């Protein structure tokens, strides 16, 4: 597996032809996405964004070692949204084109809000499926299908059991904060969900730590992944390409 280590946000890191330092242009994002980013004050990609975005655009599976605060949401959210926009396949009822799993309803809702900001100039439907909220309201929202579903594993399985959502058309699977999901006991739920998403999907896994269990999960869920590491805040940037 290739490993790319990058610095923390605010450190530009190495320059290169692809994704020049100081700009989001050159990473394969559309004008409308670039406009949204500049309106949000995202003027320059963080190191993990600069590395991960082109890899996701190329179709690679990515294993990202990155904490909250490194800009990892945009590192997977931007290229994912861009690929969905470019493919422009029709949404089928109760289907999901891209699934993002998150350990808690708060994190899931933050991801969904960030995605809506990235794609505010585009027509992509983002849905949220988390516990603590009416399942029948979520069920209704999923009836006509969605482009991106951000979900906690337990609520997603409840919706699957109700036949409110089907994952057989899902081409992208993102596991965010995978170590937290394991700590919360979601391992069986993750295995069940990963089996429902067709194997020819693109899979991205982000985790703040890389214990053995995460390495095992990555081996089971990812296909020839590139490992991208963001140095934790406070650590000197490590700009080594192995
Ligand atoms: P995350 O690690 O994805 O939770 O992001 C941490 C914070 O950094 C969030 O408030 C983002 O809105 C912000 N952020 C992410 N990427 C950038 C960027 N390229 N420029 C400015 N802010 C950013």
Short mmCIF file of C-alpha atoms and ligand atoms in Angstrom, two decimals:
data_model
loop_
_atom_site.label_atom_id
_atom_site.label_comp_id
_atom_site.label_asym_id
_atom_site.label_seq_id
_atom_site.Cartn_x
_atom_site.Cartn_y
_atom_site.Cartn_z
CA UNK A 1 0.00 0.00 0.00
CA UNK A 2 1.31 3.49 -0.86
CA UNK A 3 1.49 5.98 2.00
CA UNK A 4 1.40 9.73 1.60
CA UNK A 5 2.07 11.80 4.71
CA UNK A 6 1.03 15.42 4.80
CA UNK A 7 1.20 18.31 7.27
CA UNK A 8 -1.49 20.02 9.28
CA UNK A 9 -3.98 22.67 8.04
CA UNK A 10 -2.31 25.93 7.21
CA UNK A 11 0.85 24.22 6.03
CA UNK A 12 1.06 24.21 2.31
CA UNK A 13 3.48 21.35 2.00
CA UNK A 14 5.13 20.38 -1.22
CA UNK A 15 4.17 21.95 -4.51
CA UNK A 16 3.36 19.85 -7.49
CA UNK A 17 1.78 20.01 -10.89
CA UNK A 18 -1.44 18.55 -9.59
CA UNK A 19 -3.19 20.73 -7.02
CA UNK A 20 -0.79 23.64 -6.83
CA UNK A 21 -0.18 25.12 -3.43
CA UNK A 22 -2.50 27.95 -2.61
CA UNK A 23 -5.46 26.99 -4.76
CA UNK A 24 -8.24 24.47 -5.20
CA UNK A 25 -8.01 24.79 -8.98
CA UNK A 26 -6.22 21.89 -10.65
CA UNK A 27 -7.82 19.34 -8.34
CA UNK A 28 -10.54 18.51 -10.85
CA UNK A 29 -13.38 20.43 -9.18
CA UNK A 30 -15.95 22.26 -11.30
CA UNK A 31 -16.31 26.04 -11.46
CA UNK A 32 -19.54 25.92 -9.45
CA UNK A 33 -17.85 23.94 -6.68
CA UNK A 34 -14.88 26.35 -6.70
CA UNK A 35 -17.34 29.23 -6.38
CA UNK A 36 -19.00 27.62 -3.33
CA UNK A 37 -15.60 27.08 -1.74
CA UNK A 38 -14.51 30.63 -2.22
CA UNK A 39 -17.85 31.86 -0.79
CA UNK A 40 -17.18 29.66 2.25
CA UNK A 41 -13.72 31.19 2.68
CA UNK A 42 -11.91 28.01 1.66
CA UNK A 43 -9.12 29.73 -0.25
CA UNK A 44 -6.50 27.05 -0.10
CA UNK A 45 -6.75 23.27 0.38
CA UNK A 46 -5.49 21.79 3.62
CA UNK A 47 -2.73 19.18 3.17
CA UNK A 48 -5.12 16.23 3.43
CA UNK A 49 -7.45 17.82 0.88
CA UNK A 50 -4.58 18.47 -1.53
CA UNK A 51 -3.57 14.81 -1.37
CA UNK A 52 -6.89 13.02 -1.06
CA UNK A 53 -9.01 14.96 -3.59
CA UNK A 54 -7.04 13.90 -6.71
CA UNK A 55 -6.88 10.29 -5.47
CA UNK A 56 -10.64 10.12 -4.95
CA UNK A 57 -11.20 11.80 -8.33
CA UNK A 58 -9.02 9.07 -9.91
CA UNK A 59 -11.26 6.43 -8.37
CA UNK A 60 -8.81 5.13 -5.78
CA UNK A 61 -9.85 3.74 -2.41
CA UNK A 62 -8.35 5.89 0.34
CA UNK A 63 -7.40 5.08 3.91
CA UNK A 64 -7.10 8.46 5.64
CA UNK A 65 -5.45 8.84 9.00
CA UNK A 66 -6.83 12.22 9.98
CA UNK A 67 -8.41 13.88 12.99
CA UNK A 68 -11.26 16.35 13.05
CA UNK A 69 -9.82 19.77 12.30
CA UNK A 70 -7.65 18.62 9.39
CA UNK A 71 -10.34 19.39 6.82
CA UNK A 72 -11.13 15.73 6.16
CA UNK A 73 -14.85 16.35 5.53
CA UNK A 74 -14.04 18.35 2.40
CA UNK A 75 -11.23 15.91 1.54
CA UNK A 76 -13.86 13.24 0.88
CA UNK A 77 -16.99 15.40 0.40
CA UNK A 78 -15.74 17.57 -2.45
CA UNK A 79 -14.50 14.85 -4.82
CA UNK A 80 -17.47 12.64 -3.97
CA UNK A 81 -19.96 15.38 -4.85
CA UNK A 82 -17.97 16.20 -7.99
CA UNK A 83 -18.03 12.60 -9.17
CA UNK A 84 -21.75 12.31 -8.56
CA UNK A 85 -22.34 15.51 -10.53
CA UNK A 86 -20.16 14.35 -13.41
CA UNK A 87 -21.78 10.91 -13.60
CA UNK A 88 -25.27 12.42 -13.41
CA UNK A 89 -26.97 9.01 -13.23
CA UNK A 90 -30.67 9.08 -12.48
CA UNK A 91 -31.70 8.45 -8.88
CA UNK A 92 -33.96 5.48 -8.40
CA UNK A 93 -36.61 5.38 -5.70
CA UNK A 94 -35.30 4.42 -2.26
CA UNK A 95 -31.76 4.22 -3.65
CA UNK A 96 -28.60 5.93 -2.46
CA UNK A 97 -25.75 6.87 -4.83
CA UNK A 98 -23.22 7.58 -2.06
CA UNK A 99 -23.34 6.53 1.59
CA UNK A 100 -21.42 8.28 4.37
CA UNK A 101 -21.38 6.56 7.75
CA UNK A 102 -20.62 8.53 10.88
CA UNK A 103 -20.59 7.46 14.55
CA UNK A 104 -22.91 10.09 16.06
CA UNK A 105 -25.90 12.13 15.00
CA UNK A 106 -23.98 15.38 15.70
CA UNK A 107 -21.09 14.42 13.42
CA UNK A 108 -23.48 13.14 10.75
CA UNK A 109 -25.40 16.37 10.82
CA UNK A 110 -22.18 18.44 10.57
CA UNK A 111 -21.14 16.43 7.51
CA UNK A 112 -24.53 16.87 5.89
CA UNK A 113 -24.45 20.65 6.50
CA UNK A 114 -20.93 20.92 5.05
CA UNK A 115 -21.98 18.92 1.96
CA UNK A 116 -24.98 21.16 1.39
CA UNK A 117 -22.67 24.18 1.42
CA UNK A 118 -20.27 22.60 -1.08
CA UNK A 119 -23.05 21.77 -3.53
CA UNK A 120 -25.29 24.75 -3.08
CA UNK A 121 -24.89 25.66 -6.76
CA UNK A 122 -25.66 22.12 -7.92
CA UNK A 123 -28.58 19.71 -7.94
CA UNK A 124 -27.68 16.92 -5.57
CA UNK A 125 -30.00 15.63 -2.90
CA UNK A 126 -28.41 15.08 0.51
CA UNK A 127 -30.38 13.15 3.17
CA UNK A 128 -29.67 12.51 6.83
CA UNK A 129 -30.63 9.32 8.69
CA UNK A 130 -29.77 9.43 12.39
CA UNK A 131 -31.31 8.23 15.62
CA UNK A 132 -33.26 10.46 17.95
CA UNK A 133 -35.41 11.81 15.11
CA UNK A 134 -38.62 10.54 13.56
CA UNK A 135 -37.88 7.47 11.45
CA UNK A 136 -41.05 7.89 9.41
CA UNK A 137 -40.03 11.41 8.37
CA UNK A 138 -36.65 10.04 7.27
CA UNK A 139 -38.41 7.17 5.50
CA UNK A 140 -40.54 9.63 3.51
CA UNK A 141 -37.49 11.70 2.53
CA UNK A 142 -35.82 8.58 1.15
CA UNK A 143 -38.79 7.51 -0.94
CA UNK A 144 -37.56 9.17 -4.13
CA UNK A 145 -33.95 8.21 -3.46
CA UNK A 146 -31.02 10.47 -2.72
CA UNK A 147 -27.58 11.25 -4.08
CA UNK A 148 -25.80 11.29 -0.73
CA UNK A 149 -27.06 9.72 2.47
CA UNK A 150 -25.25 10.61 5.69
CA UNK A 151 -26.21 8.09 8.36
CA UNK A 152 -25.38 6.55 11.69
CA UNK A 153 -25.08 2.74 11.32
CA UNK A 154 -27.92 1.78 13.68
CA UNK A 155 -30.55 4.03 12.13
CA UNK A 156 -29.47 3.03 8.63
CA UNK A 157 -30.05 -0.65 9.46
CA UNK A 158 -33.47 0.18 10.91
CA UNK A 159 -34.36 1.87 7.62
CA UNK A 160 -33.00 -1.07 5.61
CA UNK A 161 -35.10 -3.47 7.67
CA UNK A 162 -38.19 -1.38 6.96
CA UNK A 163 -37.30 -1.54 3.24
CA UNK A 164 -37.18 2.24 3.24
CA UNK A 165 -33.78 2.27 1.58
CA UNK A 166 -31.75 -0.08 -0.64
CA UNK A 167 -27.97 0.00 -1.02
CA UNK A 168 -27.64 -2.10 -4.18
CA UNK A 169 -27.16 1.02 -6.36
CA UNK A 170 -24.59 2.59 -4.03
CA UNK A 171 -21.28 3.28 -5.75
CA UNK A 172 -19.46 5.12 -2.95
CA UNK A 173 -19.03 4.19 0.69
CA UNK A 174 -17.34 6.51 3.21
CA UNK A 175 -16.62 5.47 6.78
CA UNK A 176 -15.82 8.57 8.78
CA UNK A 177 -14.32 8.45 12.28
CA UNK A 178 -14.04 4.69 11.90
CA UNK A 179 -12.23 4.27 15.25
CA UNK A 180 -15.12 5.96 17.06
CA UNK A 181 -17.61 3.71 15.25
CA UNK A 182 -15.72 0.66 16.53
CA UNK A 183 -15.55 2.14 20.07
CA UNK A 184 -19.32 2.55 19.98
CA UNK A 185 -19.78 -1.11 19.09
CA UNK A 186 -20.80 -0.68 15.44
CA UNK A 187 -18.52 -3.37 14.03
CA UNK A 188 -21.33 -5.84 13.20
CA UNK A 189 -23.48 -3.08 11.76
CA UNK A 190 -20.57 -1.93 9.57
CA UNK A 191 -19.95 -5.46 8.31
CA UNK A 192 -23.63 -5.90 7.45
CA UNK A 193 -23.81 -2.56 5.67
CA UNK A 194 -20.58 -3.11 3.71
CA UNK A 195 -22.00 -6.41 2.45
CA UNK A 196 -25.07 -4.66 1.08
CA UNK A 197 -23.06 -2.16 -0.98
CA UNK A 198 -21.88 -3.71 -4.26
CA UNK A 199 -18.18 -4.73 -4.17
CA UNK A 200 -17.25 -2.64 -7.23
CA UNK A 201 -17.86 0.51 -5.15
CA UNK A 202 -15.22 3.11 -4.26
CA UNK A 203 -14.54 3.09 -0.51
CA UNK A 204 -12.95 5.76 1.70
CA UNK A 205 -12.14 5.18 5.34
CA UNK A 206 -11.07 7.96 7.70
CA UNK A 207 -9.89 7.43 11.24
CA UNK A 208 -8.07 9.54 13.83
CA UNK A 209 -6.13 6.50 15.04
CA UNK A 210 -5.05 3.28 13.39
CA UNK A 211 -5.35 0.43 15.90
CA UNK A 212 -5.18 -3.18 14.65
CA UNK A 213 -8.98 -3.40 14.36
CA UNK A 214 -9.04 -0.47 11.92
CA UNK A 215 -6.26 -1.98 9.85
CA UNK A 216 -8.30 -5.21 9.69
CA UNK A 217 -11.44 -3.32 8.74
CA UNK A 218 -9.54 -1.46 6.03
CA UNK A 219 -8.23 -4.73 4.66
CA UNK A 220 -11.71 -6.17 4.52
CA UNK A 221 -13.49 -3.12 3.09
CA UNK A 222 -10.96 -1.33 0.86
CA UNK A 223 -9.52 -2.36 -2.47
CA UNK A 224 -5.81 -1.56 -2.98
CA UNK A 225 -6.08 1.67 -0.96
CA UNK A 226 -3.69 4.59 -0.85
CA UNK A 227 -2.98 5.59 2.72
CA UNK A 228 -2.97 9.34 3.37
CA UNK A 229 -1.86 10.67 6.74
CA UNK A 230 -2.41 14.14 8.12
CA UNK A 231 -0.03 15.06 10.93
CA UNK A 232 -2.02 15.81 14.10
CA UNK A 233 -2.19 19.51 15.02
CA UNK A 234 1.02 20.58 16.75
CA UNK A 235 3.20 18.02 15.02
CA UNK A 236 5.82 19.12 12.53
CA UNK A 237 4.74 18.57 8.97
CA UNK A 238 6.06 15.39 7.55
CA UNK A 239 6.29 15.70 3.83
CA UNK A 240 7.55 12.28 3.00
CA UNK A 241 6.30 10.28 0.09
CA UNK A 242 7.05 6.61 0.55
P1 LIG B 1 -13.03 19.03 9.43
O1 LIG B 1 -11.69 18.48 9.83
O2 LIG B 1 -13.49 18.53 8.12
O3 LIG B 1 -14.05 18.84 10.53
O4 LIG B 1 -12.87 20.62 9.24
C1 LIG B 1 -12.48 21.44 10.29
C2 LIG B 1 -12.84 22.90 10.03
O5 LIG B 1 -12.01 23.46 9.03
C3 LIG B 1 -14.27 23.12 9.57
O6 LIG B 1 -14.79 24.23 10.25
C4 LIG B 1 -14.12 23.46 8.10
O7 LIG B 1 -15.15 24.32 7.65
C5 LIG B 1 -12.77 24.13 8.04
N1 LIG B 1 -12.06 23.92 6.76
C6 LIG B 1 -11.88 22.74 6.14
N2 LIG B 1 -11.15 22.91 5.02
C7 LIG B 1 -10.87 24.22 4.92
C8 LIG B 1 -10.15 25.02 3.97
N3 LIG B 1 -9.56 24.48 2.91
N4 LIG B 1 -10.06 26.35 4.19
C9 LIG B 1 -10.64 26.90 5.28
N5 LIG B 1 -11.34 26.20 6.21
C10 LIG B 1 -11.46 24.88 6.04
#
